[in-house]
Amino acid sequence: MSLTPKQIESIAHLARLELKPEEISAYAGSLGSILDMISQLEKADTGNLEPMAHPLEGQVQRLRADQATSGNERDLYQRNAPQVEAGLYLVPRVIE
Amino acid sequence: MDVTLAGLAAGLKARRFSSVELTREALARAEASQGALNTLISITAESALAAAAVADQRLARGEGGPLTGVPMIHKDIFCTAGVLTTCASRMLSNFVAPYDATVVAKLRAAGMVMVGKANMDEFAMGSSNETSYYGPVMNPWDLARVPGGSSGGSAAAVAARLAPLATATDTGGSIRQPAALCGVTGIKPTYGRVSRYGMIAFASSLDQAGVITITAEDAALALTAMAGFDPKDSTSVDAPVPDYAATLAAPLAGLKVGIVKEFFGEGLASEVEGPVREVLAVLTKLGAQVREVSLPSLPLSVPTYYVVAPAECSSNLARFDGVRYGYRCKDPKDLIDLYKRSRAEGFGAEVKRRIMTGTYVLSAGYYDAYYLKAQKVRALITADFRRAFGEVDLLLGPTSPTVAFGIGDKTSDPITMYLNDIYTIGANLAGLPALSMPCGFAGGLPVGVQLIGPHFGEARLLNAAHRYQQETDWHLKAPAGFKAGFAP
């Protein structure tokens, strides 16, 4: 299966990745061969099987009560932020 | 013997050396090996010596357990408070974790001394440790070869005797395959057995934390301390943790071992098959009964994995947006440009390939054909394992189809690289515990055998591995040029 440059650009846009022109052709090739490999799944007779939702039988994702369990760690967490001001994360202007 | 975790702990207890002395030795080895092996992204000398001094005080008071005072290494996927935590990515090359992963906190509470953080494939995506932003790790058995991946730094560090233990993670074979290629022991526990809190996510329905050691006994000691319920991880299973060390010596008489037919077909190097088959003779001598079993859907593991894992990775890695933490591009012209260039510049080529594969298989119109279909095939593969465990106690096969390959040999074709995990992926898809241990050499390079158990069957896996290691000494072989023991 081959993907067109336009399809690769559209996937990259959905994934929010900027690609250089040479990357577009390279990914078209490698994603195409990955999809070819994946196409083996079509042959599998999965009949009425339910898709597997959890690796452990009968287990479901546990939920917790919607209650705050730790204090406000904003200052600590914002030490890793590229740009903050007065406790706010800064990004380029969105609304003109 | 002063080489294993158990041996070093005994030496500490008997006051043959102190934790500070042991830690100084581990730090010296780490520094000295970096140029040749590149196993570490950070060396944490100052905090290690402080932790060692505390461990020595505990030991002097007669306190502490079987891990207290022993140096170790964490894979750089685990958050360590106040210490750089990169996941081997430019994206997190400036990230200082604000908290400890539960695994880190537990091993610290047990008195272990972290001397550094291990190199790995970027975001654990790779089978050769060549996708790291910090450069490849070299295999200590042959510096021109890969150590395997993604936990390549952890495996190479233990093989080179920098420390007797390194943590690791396994999404499709990332503990077992590098353990096999480096000649060390590695266990991936049952899905949910060890907390993933503070472990940077790759594929949430597959990821599990484990450990790489020299012996199965050491793995048992470490896993007993690492495993257990954690309310901070919603996939963590609330089940009691056995003392894995307590059952290591149990007899293997009557143990039913299944040889997985599908693991011995085309693609398996004969130089790997030979030593793996020889394991059967040892297990038989110990009283095990060996028979062949078939898991007919297992050959679909690789295609199933390369739908499920990229799909989950594309969603997990969406959090890296250049806004709250991590790498941000220079001079973004608007918000979309900030997202796109921060991600393009922050992620390496393989991570981007998997994000795009995942984005494609989850995109509108393709979800049923790819993701839903893969989850159905996953149910088929899991049913095969369930049937097999109705007949046998453990499954056995090779860990990897070949011994360690050359650096650069498989980087041009992703599919060739992906096939390295053909024997390991099944256990992740079914959430099963699995272990790799050394079982011989081919051309001077280690060969690994894999044991797979039923859910929560870690104790039996470690028991079988320990008994095998009592009969053989493959696991004690150290690569030339590196000290065989640890003690200062």
XYZ file of C-alpha atoms in Angstrom:
584
model
C 0.000 0.000 0.000
C 1.390 3.403 -0.845
C 0.457 6.727 0.636
C 0.528 9.918 -1.398
C 2.507 12.971 -0.273
C -0.827 14.689 0.301
C -1.961 11.892 2.649
C 1.321 12.094 4.582
C 0.911 15.860 4.929
C -2.602 15.391 6.201
C -1.518 12.747 8.761
C 1.352 14.992 9.886
C -1.054 17.891 10.289
C -3.403 15.771 12.430
C -0.380 14.721 14.528
C 0.840 18.335 14.702
C 4.216 17.546 13.154
C 5.970 19.874 10.721
C 7.657 17.790 8.017
C 10.426 18.794 5.625
C 9.849 17.873 1.940
C 12.429 15.050 2.080
C 10.745 13.624 5.191
C 7.405 13.446 3.378
C 8.725 11.031 0.767
C 10.662 9.019 3.341
C 7.605 8.581 5.574
C 5.427 7.758 2.552
C 7.751 4.806 1.931
C 8.080 3.542 5.490
C 4.436 4.049 6.494
C 3.450 2.238 3.291
C 5.547 -0.785 4.213
C 4.218 -0.760 7.801
C 0.639 -0.721 6.486
C 1.492 -3.608 4.141
C 2.768 -5.592 7.124
C -0.333 -4.709 9.141
C -2.587 -5.859 6.285
C -1.869 -9.486 7.351
C -4.548 -8.908 9.979
C -7.240 -8.921 7.271
C -6.765 -12.696 6.844
C -7.450 -13.448 10.498
C -10.862 -14.964 11.110
C -12.087 -12.969 14.081
C -15.774 -13.883 13.565
C -17.908 -12.525 16.373
C -14.990 -11.986 18.738
C -15.221 -8.983 20.985
C -12.272 -6.614 20.639
C -10.008 -6.987 23.656
C -10.495 -4.088 26.036
C -8.059 -5.012 28.804
C -5.066 -7.381 29.001
C -6.444 -9.001 32.161
C -9.721 -10.833 31.863
C -12.570 -9.179 33.689
C -10.493 -6.182 34.744
C -11.732 -2.712 34.013
C -10.091 0.633 34.448
C -10.480 1.681 38.063
C -11.940 5.103 38.777
C -11.313 7.202 41.859
C -13.556 9.687 43.609
C -13.387 13.129 42.029
C -11.633 14.730 44.983
C -8.421 16.703 45.206
C -5.794 14.576 46.921
C -2.724 16.775 46.827
C -2.010 20.440 47.345
C -1.373 23.108 44.750
C 2.046 22.438 43.201
C 1.791 25.039 40.456
C 5.100 26.764 41.162
C 6.987 23.477 41.269
C 5.445 22.257 38.017
C 5.970 25.567 36.254
C 9.731 25.328 36.774
C 9.722 23.073 33.720
C 7.621 25.446 31.606
C 9.263 27.156 28.619
C 7.568 30.495 29.377
C 5.398 31.581 32.318
C 4.266 34.876 33.761
C 2.331 35.451 36.987
C 1.545 31.745 37.210
C 0.254 31.558 33.637
C 1.703 29.573 30.730
C 2.542 31.873 27.831
C 1.903 30.979 24.179
C 1.847 33.114 21.014
C -1.184 35.410 20.730
C -4.267 33.412 19.706
C -6.870 36.195 19.545
C -5.922 39.321 17.614
C 29.705 -14.061 45.647
C 30.439 -10.323 45.548
C 28.889 -9.768 42.169
C 25.177 -10.255 42.597
C 22.768 -8.081 44.528
C 22.320 -10.865 47.091
C 26.101 -11.276 47.385
C 26.725 -7.564 47.835
C 23.970 -7.302 50.424
C 25.637 -10.136 52.360
C 28.982 -8.323 52.121
C 27.423 -5.135 53.450
C 25.786 -6.974 56.297
C 29.076 -8.674 57.214
C 30.830 -5.255 57.034
C 33.309 -6.461 54.421
C 32.711 -3.089 52.753
C 30.409 -0.136 53.257
C 27.704 1.205 50.990
C 29.774 4.366 50.500
C 32.721 2.251 49.303
C 30.481 0.218 47.051
C 28.843 3.352 45.667
C 32.213 5.010 44.992
C 33.220 1.898 43.055
C 29.971 1.919 41.045
C 30.385 5.633 40.270
C 34.000 5.121 39.199
C 32.956 2.284 36.888
C 30.102 4.353 35.488
C 32.425 7.276 34.685
C 35.121 5.025 33.244
C 32.732 3.089 30.981
C 30.849 6.024 29.479
C 33.216 6.633 26.566
C 33.089 3.004 25.425
C 29.492 2.072 26.278
C 27.375 5.241 26.737
C 24.972 3.344 29.010
C 24.046 6.372 31.120
C 22.371 9.706 30.439
C 22.988 11.060 33.959
C 25.380 10.069 36.733
C 24.070 11.197 40.115
C 27.234 11.059 42.228
C 26.328 13.560 44.933
C 22.879 12.176 45.794
C 24.228 8.609 45.511
C 26.955 9.184 48.103
C 24.452 10.862 50.427
C 22.037 7.931 50.058
C 24.900 5.479 50.637
C 25.872 7.258 53.864
C 22.276 6.964 55.076
C 22.245 3.277 54.107
C 25.453 2.705 56.072
C 23.839 4.255 59.157
C 20.809 2.013 58.751
C 23.015 -1.052 58.351
C 25.089 -0.049 61.398
C 21.881 0.017 63.453
C 21.088 -3.465 62.213
C 18.212 -2.126 60.107
C 17.543 -2.372 56.419
C 16.513 -5.229 54.169
C 18.046 -7.296 51.395
C 18.430 -4.288 49.079
C 19.796 -1.713 51.510
C 23.005 -0.002 50.472
C 23.325 -1.668 47.062
C 23.936 0.631 44.052
C 21.497 0.538 41.141
C 20.513 2.378 37.967
C 17.088 3.613 36.850
C 16.049 3.616 33.217
C 15.610 7.268 32.253
C 11.888 6.668 31.645
C 11.231 6.792 35.413
C 10.682 10.198 36.994
C 13.241 10.999 39.691
C 12.471 14.104 41.772
C 14.977 16.884 41.181
C 16.921 14.831 38.609
C 16.899 15.169 34.820
C 14.397 12.682 33.319
C 14.722 12.662 29.538
C 13.236 9.441 28.145
C 16.272 9.779 25.817
C 14.453 12.477 23.869
C 15.355 16.034 22.933
C 11.726 16.742 23.873
C 12.534 16.124 27.550
C 16.228 17.054 27.453
C 15.500 19.918 29.878
C 12.925 18.146 32.062
C 13.662 17.890 35.787
C 11.019 15.591 37.260
C 8.996 17.251 40.026
C 8.208 13.916 41.709
C 9.401 10.317 42.031
C 7.890 7.395 40.160
C 6.436 4.834 42.576
C 9.135 2.321 41.547
C 11.804 4.908 42.354
C 10.221 5.722 45.717
C 9.887 2.036 46.637
C 13.468 1.099 45.813
C 14.719 4.197 47.604
C 12.662 3.288 50.671
C 14.224 -0.191 50.503
C 17.611 1.526 50.778
C 18.882 1.123 47.220
C 21.333 3.759 46.012
C 20.713 5.240 42.546
C 24.018 6.002 40.841
C 22.640 7.108 37.488
C 19.958 6.995 34.824
C 20.193 4.627 31.907
C 20.209 5.431 28.221
C 17.405 3.869 26.167
C 15.606 4.136 22.857
C 13.745 7.453 22.605
C 10.427 7.103 24.456
C 11.196 3.333 24.595
C 10.542 3.027 20.843
C 13.215 0.815 19.352
C 14.929 -2.551 19.612
C 18.572 -1.490 19.386
C 19.027 1.633 21.519
C 19.916 3.525 18.342
C 17.006 6.000 18.500
C 18.302 7.752 21.649
C 18.886 11.509 21.401
C 21.956 10.813 23.561
C 23.531 8.437 21.054
C 23.630 4.651 20.814
C 24.644 2.303 23.627
C 27.363 -0.198 22.761
C 27.095 -3.882 23.651
C 29.847 -4.720 26.177
C 30.358 -8.124 24.496
C 31.254 -6.416 21.207
C 31.400 -2.633 21.025
C 30.450 -2.636 17.324
C 27.103 -4.251 18.156
C 23.828 -3.024 19.638
C 22.755 -3.948 23.175
C 19.127 -4.378 22.053
C 16.372 -2.071 23.170
C 14.608 -0.217 24.357
C 16.218 -0.874 27.782
C 19.660 -1.119 26.140
C 21.422 1.084 28.683
C 19.991 -0.903 31.607
C 21.020 -4.258 30.110
C 24.495 -3.129 29.001
C 25.156 -1.519 32.399
C 24.348 -4.727 34.282
C 26.315 -6.833 31.760
C 29.357 -4.557 32.199
C 28.936 -4.866 35.982
C 28.384 -1.152 36.609
C 25.658 -2.137 39.077
C 23.941 -5.434 39.899
C 20.488 -4.093 39.079
C 18.817 -1.690 36.681
C 15.141 -0.945 36.281
C 13.642 -1.335 32.828
C 10.305 -1.271 31.018
C 8.753 -3.600 28.472
C 6.059 -2.713 25.925
C 6.933 -5.274 23.222
C 10.123 -6.894 24.519
C 12.130 -3.939 25.805
C 13.333 -5.747 28.944
C 13.751 -9.261 27.562
C 15.367 -8.600 24.175
C 18.217 -6.398 25.505
C 18.658 -8.813 28.446
C 19.130 -11.625 25.908
C 21.511 -9.641 23.698
C 23.641 -8.552 26.685
C 23.699 -11.884 28.550
C 21.746 -10.830 31.652
C 18.450 -11.782 33.317
C 15.343 -9.626 32.803
C 11.743 -10.004 33.916
C 8.628 -8.295 32.610
C 5.920 -8.855 35.217
C 2.190 -9.287 34.598
C 0.404 -6.185 33.295
C -0.604 -4.161 36.364
C 1.776 -5.965 38.768
C 4.205 -3.023 39.159
C 3.015 0.572 39.374
C 3.532 2.769 36.322
C 3.024 6.012 38.200
C 5.828 8.333 37.108
C 6.873 6.020 34.268
C 6.599 7.958 31.024
C 3.831 6.353 28.955
C 4.322 4.764 25.540
C 1.443 2.290 24.956
C -0.844 2.144 27.960
C -2.422 -1.274 27.347
C 1.034 -2.897 27.028
C 3.593 -1.017 29.179
C 4.948 -2.698 32.305
C 7.929 -2.000 34.553
C 10.433 -4.651 35.518
C 14.048 -5.227 36.306
C 17.338 -6.409 34.789
C 19.790 -8.295 37.018
C 22.520 -10.919 36.854
C 20.506 -13.680 38.546
C 16.884 -14.728 38.907
C 17.377 -14.576 42.682
C 18.250 -10.867 42.443
C 15.238 -10.268 40.216
C 13.058 -11.966 42.838
C 14.439 -9.762 45.627
C 13.912 -6.593 43.583
C 10.469 -7.515 42.288
C 9.230 -8.253 45.803
C 10.109 -4.653 46.680
C 8.825 -3.095 43.443
C 5.488 -4.847 42.946
C 2.173 -4.048 44.552
C -0.981 -2.007 44.375
C -0.680 1.720 43.838
C -3.764 3.923 43.941
C -1.875 6.432 41.777
C -1.877 4.032 38.793
C -5.351 3.130 37.552
C -3.987 -0.009 35.833
C -2.330 -1.250 39.022
C -3.821 -4.546 40.238
C -4.903 -4.839 43.855
C -3.512 -8.291 44.654
C -1.088 -9.366 47.386
C 2.603 -9.610 46.467
C 4.235 -12.931 47.327
C 7.802 -13.086 48.622
C 9.284 -14.172 45.300
C 12.583 -15.144 46.931
C 10.835 -17.616 49.265
C 9.876 -20.037 46.472
C 13.054 -19.841 44.361
C 14.377 -23.205 45.480
C 11.116 -25.134 45.089
C 11.617 -28.403 43.172
C 10.673 -28.477 39.491
C 9.473 -32.084 39.614
C 6.287 -32.345 37.575
C 6.588 -28.839 36.127
C 4.981 -28.896 32.674
C 6.949 -26.848 30.165
C 5.504 -26.113 26.729
C 7.803 -25.579 23.771
C 6.098 -23.012 21.562
C 6.110 -24.507 18.066
C 5.628 -21.128 16.377
C 8.825 -19.804 17.999
C 11.027 -22.352 16.226
C 10.151 -21.703 12.604
C 11.686 -19.739 9.784
C 13.694 -16.714 10.870
C 15.230 -18.283 13.981
C 19.023 -18.437 13.693
C 20.266 -21.998 14.219
C 23.046 -20.690 16.480
C 20.268 -19.386 18.782
C 18.047 -22.445 18.471
C 20.801 -24.817 19.631
C 21.465 -23.268 23.073
C 17.725 -22.694 23.635
C 16.957 -26.378 23.005
C 19.739 -27.364 25.400
C 17.813 -25.653 28.202
C 15.219 -28.404 27.874
C 17.723 -31.064 28.876
C 18.570 -29.157 32.062
C 14.918 -28.616 32.953
C 14.134 -32.279 32.237
C 16.994 -33.336 34.501
C 15.395 -31.179 37.217
C 12.156 -33.111 36.815
C 10.217 -30.969 34.377
C 8.078 -32.563 31.682
C 8.498 -31.017 28.263
C 5.965 -31.094 25.454
C 5.267 -29.075 22.325
C 2.348 -26.660 22.232
C 0.981 -24.620 19.352
C -0.283 -21.043 19.465
C -1.593 -20.700 15.910
C -2.435 -16.975 16.055
C 0.923 -15.980 17.513
C 2.473 -15.165 14.092
C 0.019 -12.235 13.944
C 1.616 -10.637 17.030
C 3.847 -8.217 15.132
C 1.123 -6.728 12.872
C -1.274 -6.546 15.851
C 1.332 -4.761 17.932
C 2.139 -2.266 15.169
C -1.476 -1.130 15.173
C -2.102 -1.089 18.930
C 1.237 0.352 20.112
C 1.463 3.255 17.622
C -2.225 4.082 18.169
C -1.684 4.370 21.909
C 1.645 6.159 21.447
C 0.088 8.797 19.187
C -2.445 9.556 21.869
C 0.012 9.435 24.813
C 2.569 11.651 23.087
C -0.029 14.281 22.196
C 0.764 15.805 25.606
C 4.143 17.060 24.356
C 3.038 20.379 22.940
C 5.823 22.810 23.904
C 3.524 24.684 26.298
C 3.767 23.314 29.839
C 7.085 21.471 29.852
C 9.624 20.034 27.481
C 11.221 21.400 24.340
C 9.850 24.533 22.659
C 10.913 25.724 19.183
C 12.414 29.205 18.661
C 10.217 32.129 17.567
C 6.877 30.397 16.935
C 4.735 32.541 14.667
C 1.445 31.245 16.042
C 0.128 28.485 18.274
C -0.090 25.835 15.512
C 3.463 26.655 14.448
C 4.571 26.299 18.086
C 2.973 22.835 18.334
C 4.199 21.589 14.964
C 7.785 22.783 15.140
C 8.266 21.960 18.832
C 7.142 18.395 18.103
C 9.058 18.153 14.807
C 12.296 19.355 16.419
C 11.766 17.642 19.783
C 10.989 14.104 18.529
C 13.342 11.838 16.569
C 12.529 10.049 13.314
C 11.280 6.740 14.781
C 9.026 8.414 17.342
C 7.512 10.549 14.569
C 7.009 7.451 12.411
C 5.069 5.753 15.199
C 3.020 8.840 15.994
C 2.035 9.103 12.333
C 1.270 5.376 12.019
C -0.947 5.663 15.081
C -2.613 8.825 13.850
C -3.398 7.118 10.548
C -4.871 3.911 12.020
C -7.057 5.933 14.390
C -8.186 8.484 11.797
C -11.781 8.779 10.637
C -12.833 5.877 8.426
C -9.915 3.595 9.373
C -10.591 2.887 13.031
C -12.655 -0.289 12.470
C -10.335 -1.712 9.819
C -7.190 -1.257 11.890
C -7.586 -0.630 15.617
C -10.767 -2.612 16.205
C -9.533 -5.460 14.000
C -6.195 -5.531 15.851
C -7.944 -5.672 19.225
C -9.959 -8.668 17.955
C -6.805 -10.459 16.789
C -5.346 -9.637 20.177
C -8.260 -11.515 21.728
C -7.399 -14.497 19.468
C -3.752 -14.456 20.556
C -4.754 -14.167 24.209
C -7.131 -17.127 23.796
C -4.226 -19.181 22.370
C -2.173 -18.456 25.484
C -5.115 -19.280 27.753
C -5.553 -22.645 26.001
C -1.817 -23.374 26.303
C -1.821 -22.601 30.031
C -4.634 -25.135 30.408
C -2.064 -27.768 29.391
C 1.296 -26.501 30.693
C 2.683 -24.342 33.510
C 5.270 -22.381 31.534
C 6.033 -21.693 27.899
C 9.576 -21.705 26.555
C 11.253 -20.373 23.448
C 14.003 -18.064 22.256
C 13.888 -14.424 23.352
C 15.240 -13.011 20.111
C 15.687 -14.563 16.651
C 19.380 -13.600 16.485
C 22.273 -12.593 18.713
C 23.247 -8.903 18.910
C 23.532 -7.339 15.448
C 25.846 -4.560 14.279
C 25.205 -0.898 15.036
C 23.595 0.574 11.916
C 22.695 -2.823 10.395
C 18.923 -2.503 10.734
C 18.280 1.229 10.897
C 17.336 1.710 7.237
C 14.268 -0.559 7.254
C 11.820 -0.239 10.153
C 10.135 -3.592 9.431
C 13.448 -5.471 9.780
C 13.944 -3.766 13.131
C 10.366 -4.500 14.262
C 10.841 -8.248 13.618
C 13.426 -8.419 16.422
C 10.489 -8.522 18.818
C 8.631 -11.355 17.081
C 8.956 -13.700 20.107
C 8.460 -11.134 22.855
C 5.389 -9.150 21.737
C 2.885 -11.940 22.438
C 3.363 -11.708 26.219
C 2.655 -7.966 26.122
C -0.485 -8.369 24.004
C -1.810 -10.936 26.510
C -0.504 -9.102 29.612
C 1.581 -12.131 30.690
C 4.748 -12.211 32.807
C 7.871 -13.295 30.916
C 11.547 -13.613 31.644
C 14.747 -13.864 29.611
C 17.968 -15.393 30.909
C 21.311 -16.344 29.407
C 21.555 -19.912 28.071
C 24.737 -19.979 26.029
C 26.834 -18.191 23.442
C 27.050 -18.039 19.668
C 30.233 -16.634 18.194
C 31.131 -15.103 21.561
C 27.764 -13.352 21.885
C 25.108 -14.197 24.491
C 21.956 -16.157 23.645
C 18.798 -15.758 25.728
C 15.970 -18.161 26.504
C 12.484 -16.854 27.249
C 10.022 -18.270 29.769
C 6.411 -17.058 29.698
C 3.969 -17.711 32.545
C 0.253 -17.308 33.167
C -1.025 -14.064 34.718
C 0.623 -13.487 38.113
C 2.889 -16.505 37.554
C 6.100 -14.558 38.325
C 7.006 -16.799 41.277
C 7.065 -19.926 39.079
C 9.063 -18.179 36.344
C 11.685 -17.027 38.845
C 11.715 -20.444 40.496
C 12.374 -22.224 37.185
C 15.016 -19.658 36.211
C 16.742 -19.908 39.593
C 16.878 -23.690 39.484
C 18.287 -23.521 35.949
C 20.912 -21.017 37.126
C 21.912 -23.374 39.958
C 22.779 -25.971 37.282
C 24.517 -23.646 34.808
C 26.819 -20.625 34.926
C 25.963 -18.788 31.686
C 24.483 -15.937 33.726
C 27.772 -15.408 35.608
C 29.877 -14.876 32.472
C 31.047 -11.295 32.173
C 32.342 -9.623 29.008
C 36.115 -9.275 28.656
C 37.465 -5.882 29.636
C 34.996 -5.353 32.479
C 35.494 -6.435 36.072
C 33.577 -9.597 36.887
C 32.867 -8.685 40.525
C 31.574 -5.519 42.133
C 33.107 -5.375 45.525
C 35.558 -2.505 46.038
